[in-house]
Coordinates of C-alpha atoms and ligand atoms in Angstrom, one line a residue:
X24 CA -56.2 2.2 79.3
X25 CA -58.8 4.0 81.3
X26 CA -61.1 6.0 79.2
X27 CA -64.4 7.7 79.9
X28 CA -67.3 8.4 77.4
X29 CA -66.9 11.9 78.3
X30 CA -63.3 12.2 77.3
X31 CA -64.1 10.5 73.8
X32 CA -67.0 13.2 73.4
X33 CA -64.5 16.0 74.1
X34 CA -62.0 14.4 71.9
X35 CA -64.4 14.1 69.0
X36 CA -65.4 17.6 69.3
X37 CA -61.7 18.8 69.0
X38 CA -61.0 16.3 66.2
X39 CA -64.0 17.5 64.2
X40 CA -63.3 21.2 64.8
X41 CA -59.5 20.9 64.9
X42 CA -59.6 23.8 67.4
X43 CA -59.8 23.8 71.1
X44 CA -61.7 27.0 71.2
X45 CA -64.6 25.9 68.8
X46 CA -64.8 22.4 70.4
X47 CA -65.3 24.3 74.0
X48 CA -68.1 26.4 72.3
X49 CA -69.9 23.3 70.9
X50 CA -69.8 21.6 74.2
X51 CA -70.6 24.7 76.3
X52 CA -67.4 24.2 78.2
X53 CA -64.4 26.6 78.9
X54 CA -61.4 26.1 76.6
X55 CA -59.1 25.2 79.6
X56 CA -61.7 22.4 80.6
X57 CA -61.4 21.1 77.0
X58 CA -57.5 21.2 77.2
X59 CA -57.5 19.3 80.4
X60 CA -59.7 16.5 79.1
X61 CA -57.5 16.0 76.1
X62 CA -54.4 16.1 78.3
X63 CA -55.8 13.3 80.5
X64 CA -56.7 11.4 77.5
X65 CA -53.2 11.7 76.1
X66 CA -51.8 10.7 79.4
X67 CA -54.0 7.6 79.6
X68 CA -53.1 6.7 76.0
X69 CA -49.3 7.4 76.5
X70 CA -49.2 9.1 73.2
X71 CA -49.9 12.5 71.8
X72 CA -53.3 12.7 69.9
X73 CA -52.9 16.2 68.4
X74 CA -49.9 18.2 67.2
X75 CA -49.8 21.9 66.6
X76 CA -48.1 23.1 63.3
X77 CA -47.8 26.9 63.3
X78 CA -51.3 28.0 64.7
X79 CA -53.3 25.0 63.6
X80 CA -53.6 21.7 65.3
X81 CA -53.7 18.2 63.6
X82 CA -54.5 14.6 64.6
X83 CA -51.4 12.5 65.0
X84 CA -51.4 8.8 63.9
X85 CA -52.8 7.8 67.2
X86 CA -55.3 10.5 67.0
X87 CA -56.6 9.3 63.8
X88 CA -56.9 5.7 65.3
X89 CA -58.7 7.3 68.4
X90 CA -61.0 9.2 66.0
X91 CA -62.0 6.1 64.1
X92 CA -62.8 4.1 67.1
X93 CA -64.6 7.0 69.0
X94 CA -66.9 7.3 65.8
X95 CA -67.5 3.6 66.0
X96 CA -68.3 4.0 69.7
X97 CA -70.6 6.9 69.1
X98 CA -72.5 4.8 66.5
X99 CA -72.8 1.9 68.9
X100 CA -74.2 4.3 71.6
X101 CA -76.6 5.7 69.3
X102 CA -77.8 2.2 68.2
X103 CA -78.0 1.3 71.9
X104 CA -80.1 4.5 72.4
X105 CA -82.5 3.6 69.8
X106 CA -82.9 0.0 70.9
X107 CA -83.7 1.3 74.5
X108 CA -86.2 3.8 73.0
X109 CA -87.8 1.2 70.7
X110 CA -88.0 -1.1 73.8
X111 CA -89.8 1.7 75.8
X112 CA -92.2 2.0 73.0
X113 CA -92.7 -2.0 73.0
X114 CA -91.7 -2.1 69.2
X115 CA -88.6 -4.2 69.4
X116 CA -89.1 -6.0 72.7
X117 CA -88.4 -9.6 73.4
X118 CA -90.8 -11.4 75.6
X119 CA -90.0 -14.6 77.5
X120 CA -93.2 -16.4 78.5
X121 CA -93.6 -19.8 80.0
X122 CA -96.9 -21.5 80.1
X123 CA -98.5 -24.7 81.8
X124 CA -99.0 -27.6 79.5
X125 CA -102.6 -27.0 79.3
X126 CA -102.2 -23.1 78.7
X127 CA -100.5 -24.2 75.3
X128 CA -104.0 -24.7 73.8
X129 CA -104.7 -20.8 73.9
X130 CA -101.3 -19.3 74.6
X131 CA -100.2 -19.3 70.8
X132 CA -103.6 -17.7 69.8
X133 CA -102.9 -14.9 72.4
X134 CA -99.3 -14.4 71.2
X135 CA -100.5 -14.1 67.5
X136 CA -103.0 -11.6 68.5
X137 CA -100.3 -9.6 70.3
X138 CA -97.9 -9.8 67.6
X139 CA -100.4 -8.3 65.2
X140 CA -101.0 -5.3 67.6
X141 CA -97.1 -5.0 68.2
X142 CA -95.4 -6.4 64.9
X143 CA -91.8 -5.6 66.2
X144 CA -91.8 -7.8 69.0
X145 CA -90.4 -11.3 69.4
X146 CA -91.2 -14.2 71.6
X147 CA -89.9 -17.3 73.4
X148 CA -92.6 -19.7 74.5
X149 CA -91.8 -22.4 76.9
X150 CA -94.5 -25.0 77.5
X151 CA -93.7 -26.9 80.8
X152 CA -95.0 -28.6 83.7
X153 CA -96.1 -26.8 87.0
X154 CA -93.0 -27.4 89.0
X155 CA -90.6 -26.0 86.2
X156 CA -92.8 -22.9 86.0
X157 CA -92.4 -22.4 89.9
X158 CA -88.6 -23.1 89.5
X159 CA -88.4 -20.5 86.6
X160 CA -90.2 -17.9 88.6
X161 CA -88.0 -18.4 91.6
X162 CA -84.9 -18.0 89.3
X163 CA -86.2 -15.1 87.6
X164 CA -85.7 -16.8 84.1
X165 CA -88.9 -15.9 82.6
X166 CA -91.0 -12.5 82.3
X167 CA -94.3 -13.9 82.8
X168 CA -96.1 -17.2 83.4
X169 CA -99.5 -18.4 82.5
X170 CA -100.6 -21.2 84.9
X171 CA -103.2 -22.4 87.3
X172 CA -103.2 -20.6 90.8
X173 CA -99.8 -20.8 92.3
X174 CA -99.2 -21.7 95.8
X175 CA -100.1 -18.7 98.1
X176 CA -96.8 -19.2 100.2
X177 CA -94.6 -18.2 97.4
X178 CA -93.7 -14.6 96.7
X179 CA -95.4 -14.3 93.4
X180 CA -97.8 -11.7 92.0
X181 CA -100.6 -13.7 90.5
X182 CA -103.6 -12.2 88.7
X183 CA -106.5 -14.1 87.4
X184 CA -107.4 -13.2 83.8
X185 CA -109.7 -16.0 82.4
X186 CA -111.8 -18.8 83.5
X187 CA -110.5 -22.3 83.3
X188 CA -113.5 -25.0 83.7
X189 CA -112.5 -28.6 84.1
X190 CA -114.9 -31.1 82.5
X191 CA -115.3 -34.9 82.4
X192 CA -114.8 -36.3 79.0
X193 CA -116.1 -39.6 77.5
X194 CA -116.3 -41.1 74.0
X195 CA -119.7 -40.6 72.5
X196 CA -120.4 -44.4 72.7
X197 CA -120.0 -44.3 76.6
X198 CA -123.3 -45.4 78.5
X199 CA -123.2 -41.9 80.4
X200 CA -122.6 -40.1 77.3
X201 CA -126.2 -38.8 77.0
X202 CA -127.2 -39.1 80.6
X203 CA -128.2 -35.8 82.5
X204 CA -127.2 -34.5 85.9
X205 CA -125.0 -37.6 86.6
X206 CA -124.6 -38.0 90.4
X207 CA -120.9 -37.9 91.5
X208 CA -121.3 -41.4 93.3
X209 CA -122.0 -42.8 89.9
X210 CA -118.3 -42.0 88.9
X211 CA -116.9 -44.3 91.5
X212 CA -117.4 -47.3 89.3
X213 CA -115.6 -45.7 86.5
X214 CA -111.8 -45.9 85.6
X215 CA -110.2 -42.4 85.0
X216 CA -107.2 -41.5 83.0
X217 CA -105.6 -38.7 85.0
X218 CA -102.9 -36.2 84.6
X219 CA -99.6 -36.5 86.4
X220 CA -99.7 -35.8 90.2
X221 CA -98.2 -32.5 90.1
X222 CA -100.2 -30.8 87.5
X223 CA -102.7 -28.2 88.3
X224 CA -105.6 -30.2 86.6
X225 CA -104.7 -33.1 88.9
X226 CA -104.4 -31.2 92.0
X227 CA -107.8 -29.5 91.4
X228 CA -109.4 -32.9 90.5
X229 CA -108.0 -34.4 93.7
X230 CA -109.2 -31.7 95.9
X231 CA -112.7 -31.6 94.3
X232 CA -113.5 -35.2 95.0
X233 CA -111.7 -35.5 98.2
X234 CA -113.8 -32.5 99.6
X235 CA -116.9 -34.5 98.4
X236 CA -115.7 -37.8 99.8
X237 CA -115.6 -39.6 96.6
X238 CA -112.7 -41.9 95.7
X239 CA -112.0 -42.2 91.9
X240 CA -110.1 -45.0 90.2
X241 CA -107.1 -43.2 88.8
X242 CA -104.8 -46.0 87.8
X243 CA -103.7 -44.4 84.5
X244 CA -101.6 -41.4 84.5
X245 CA -100.5 -39.3 81.6
X246 CA -98.5 -36.0 81.2
X247 CA -100.3 -34.6 78.4
X248 CA -103.9 -33.5 77.7
X249 CA -103.5 -35.0 74.2
X250 CA -102.4 -38.4 75.5
X251 CA -105.5 -38.3 77.7
X252 CA -107.9 -37.4 75.0
X253 CA -106.5 -40.2 72.8
X254 CA -106.8 -42.7 75.6
X255 CA -110.4 -41.6 76.3
X256 CA -111.4 -41.8 72.7
X257 CA -109.9 -45.2 72.6
X258 CA -112.1 -46.3 75.5
X259 CA -109.4 -46.6 78.2
X260 CA -111.7 -44.6 80.7
X261 CA -113.2 -41.3 81.4
X262 CA -111.0 -38.1 81.6
X263 CA -110.7 -34.7 83.4
X264 CA -109.5 -31.8 81.3
X265 CA -109.7 -28.2 80.9
X266 CA -112.4 -27.3 78.3
X267 CA -109.6 -25.2 76.6
X268 CA -108.0 -28.5 75.3
X269 CA -111.2 -29.8 73.8
X270 CA -112.0 -27.5 70.7
X271 CA -111.3 -29.9 67.9
X272 CA -112.5 -33.2 69.6
X273 CA -115.8 -31.6 70.4
X274 CA -116.2 -30.2 66.9
X275 CA -115.5 -33.4 65.3
X276 CA -117.8 -35.3 67.6
X277 CA -114.9 -37.6 68.8
X278 CA -115.5 -36.7 72.5
X279 CA -118.4 -35.5 74.6
X280 CA -118.6 -33.5 77.9
X281 CA -120.5 -35.4 80.6
X282 CA -123.4 -33.7 82.4
X283 CA -122.1 -34.5 86.0
X284 CA -123.5 -32.9 89.2
X285 CA -121.3 -30.0 90.6
X286 CA -119.4 -29.8 87.3
X287 CA -117.4 -28.2 85.8
X288 CA -114.8 -27.5 88.3
X289 CA -114.4 -23.9 88.3
X290 CA -110.7 -22.7 88.2
X291 CA -108.8 -19.7 86.6
X292 CA -105.8 -19.0 84.5
X293 CA -103.4 -16.6 86.2
X294 CA -100.7 -14.4 84.9
X295 CA -98.0 -14.8 87.3
X296 CA -94.8 -12.8 87.9
X297 CA -92.1 -12.6 90.8
X298 CA -93.3 -10.2 93.4
X299 CA -91.8 -6.8 92.9
X300 CA -90.4 -7.6 89.5
X301 CA -90.3 -4.7 87.1
X302 CA -91.6 -5.9 83.9
X303 CA -90.1 -4.9 80.5
X304 CA -92.2 -2.7 78.3
X305 CA -93.1 -5.5 76.1
X306 CA -93.9 -7.7 79.1
X307 CA -96.0 -4.9 80.6
X308 CA -97.8 -4.5 77.2
X309 CA -98.6 -8.3 77.1
X310 CA -99.7 -8.2 80.7
X311 CA -102.1 -5.2 79.8
X312 CA -103.2 -7.0 76.7
X313 CA -104.1 -10.1 78.7
X314 CA -106.1 -8.1 81.2
X315 CA -108.1 -6.2 78.2
X316 CA -111.2 -7.4 76.8
X317 CA -109.7 -8.2 73.5
X318 CA -107.8 -11.2 74.8
X319 CA -110.8 -12.6 76.6
X320 CA -112.9 -12.1 73.4
X321 CA -110.3 -14.1 71.6
X322 CA -110.6 -17.2 73.9
X323 CA -114.3 -16.9 74.5
X324 CA -115.6 -18.8 71.5
X325 CA -114.0 -22.2 72.9
X326 CA -115.0 -21.7 76.5
X327 CA -118.8 -21.6 75.7
X328 CA -119.1 -24.9 73.8
Ligands
PGA3 P1 -101.9 -28.1 84.2 O1 -102.4 -26.9 83.9 O2 -102.9 -29.1 84.6 O3 -101.2 -28.5 82.7 O4 -100.7 -27.9 85.2 C1 -102.2 -25.6 84.8 C2 -103.1 -25.5 85.8 O5 -104.4 -26.0 85.7 O6 -102.8 -25.2 86.9

């Protein structure tokens, strides 16, 4: 059966008024236009929907069924309209956000502040590695991504929104722990516990040292910042991590940041989307929130330490 929403709308007007004339008035149509729509609907149904007894029209049995279903469709359409309106106002939007492993340390804090501002919103947060983030962007599987600078050659729209300094960490008992202005060459004798090859942290670290002609001993690799911090605390070597991963360990005095020449490595966090992607209202609101002063303020206290 091929029906249009317009036909159902006309049908409902007639069913409510039990009069073609009054239905036509309500819909600002001519009476013949209403009759024609009903005739087409009856043809599509293969059954009469109204019957005339004397001067009065009545719903047939099929007409009653149509009326019930048309009301349900009307309610659903109304609901859809409300949801769409709410989405436009951000109140009921769902945000799909994916973040680099390291960004996990502050992403939930940002989401919590955003949720306080827009209480009706919901989120799905995927914490994953850099390669998966780029794959998700290519497949349009996420609204927004927080990561280090993506490769220039990809069709992405990347906006820097926050500093991401990388620092060298050591246990407080390390001989270099209280040294000042440690020359880079002094690090060549040290073992490093490094992040995996494709991580943003590792790429930045490799670039920094190769530009300065320094070769580090990076025999130990780990895919998580917290594994690196535990390894450094346990004396396996020095580590290079984002300062955003360090709040608790610095506070508890379990790790220290070494004062090394040319450090920290200055990086930035980027908010990334596919080039030309139209953000949903909630994604746009999150984007605007991150670009505003409030978000930077939230993260500020841990950057300064
Ligand atoms: P990562 O962080 O090191 O966890 O990949 C992202 C980045 O710094 O680019």
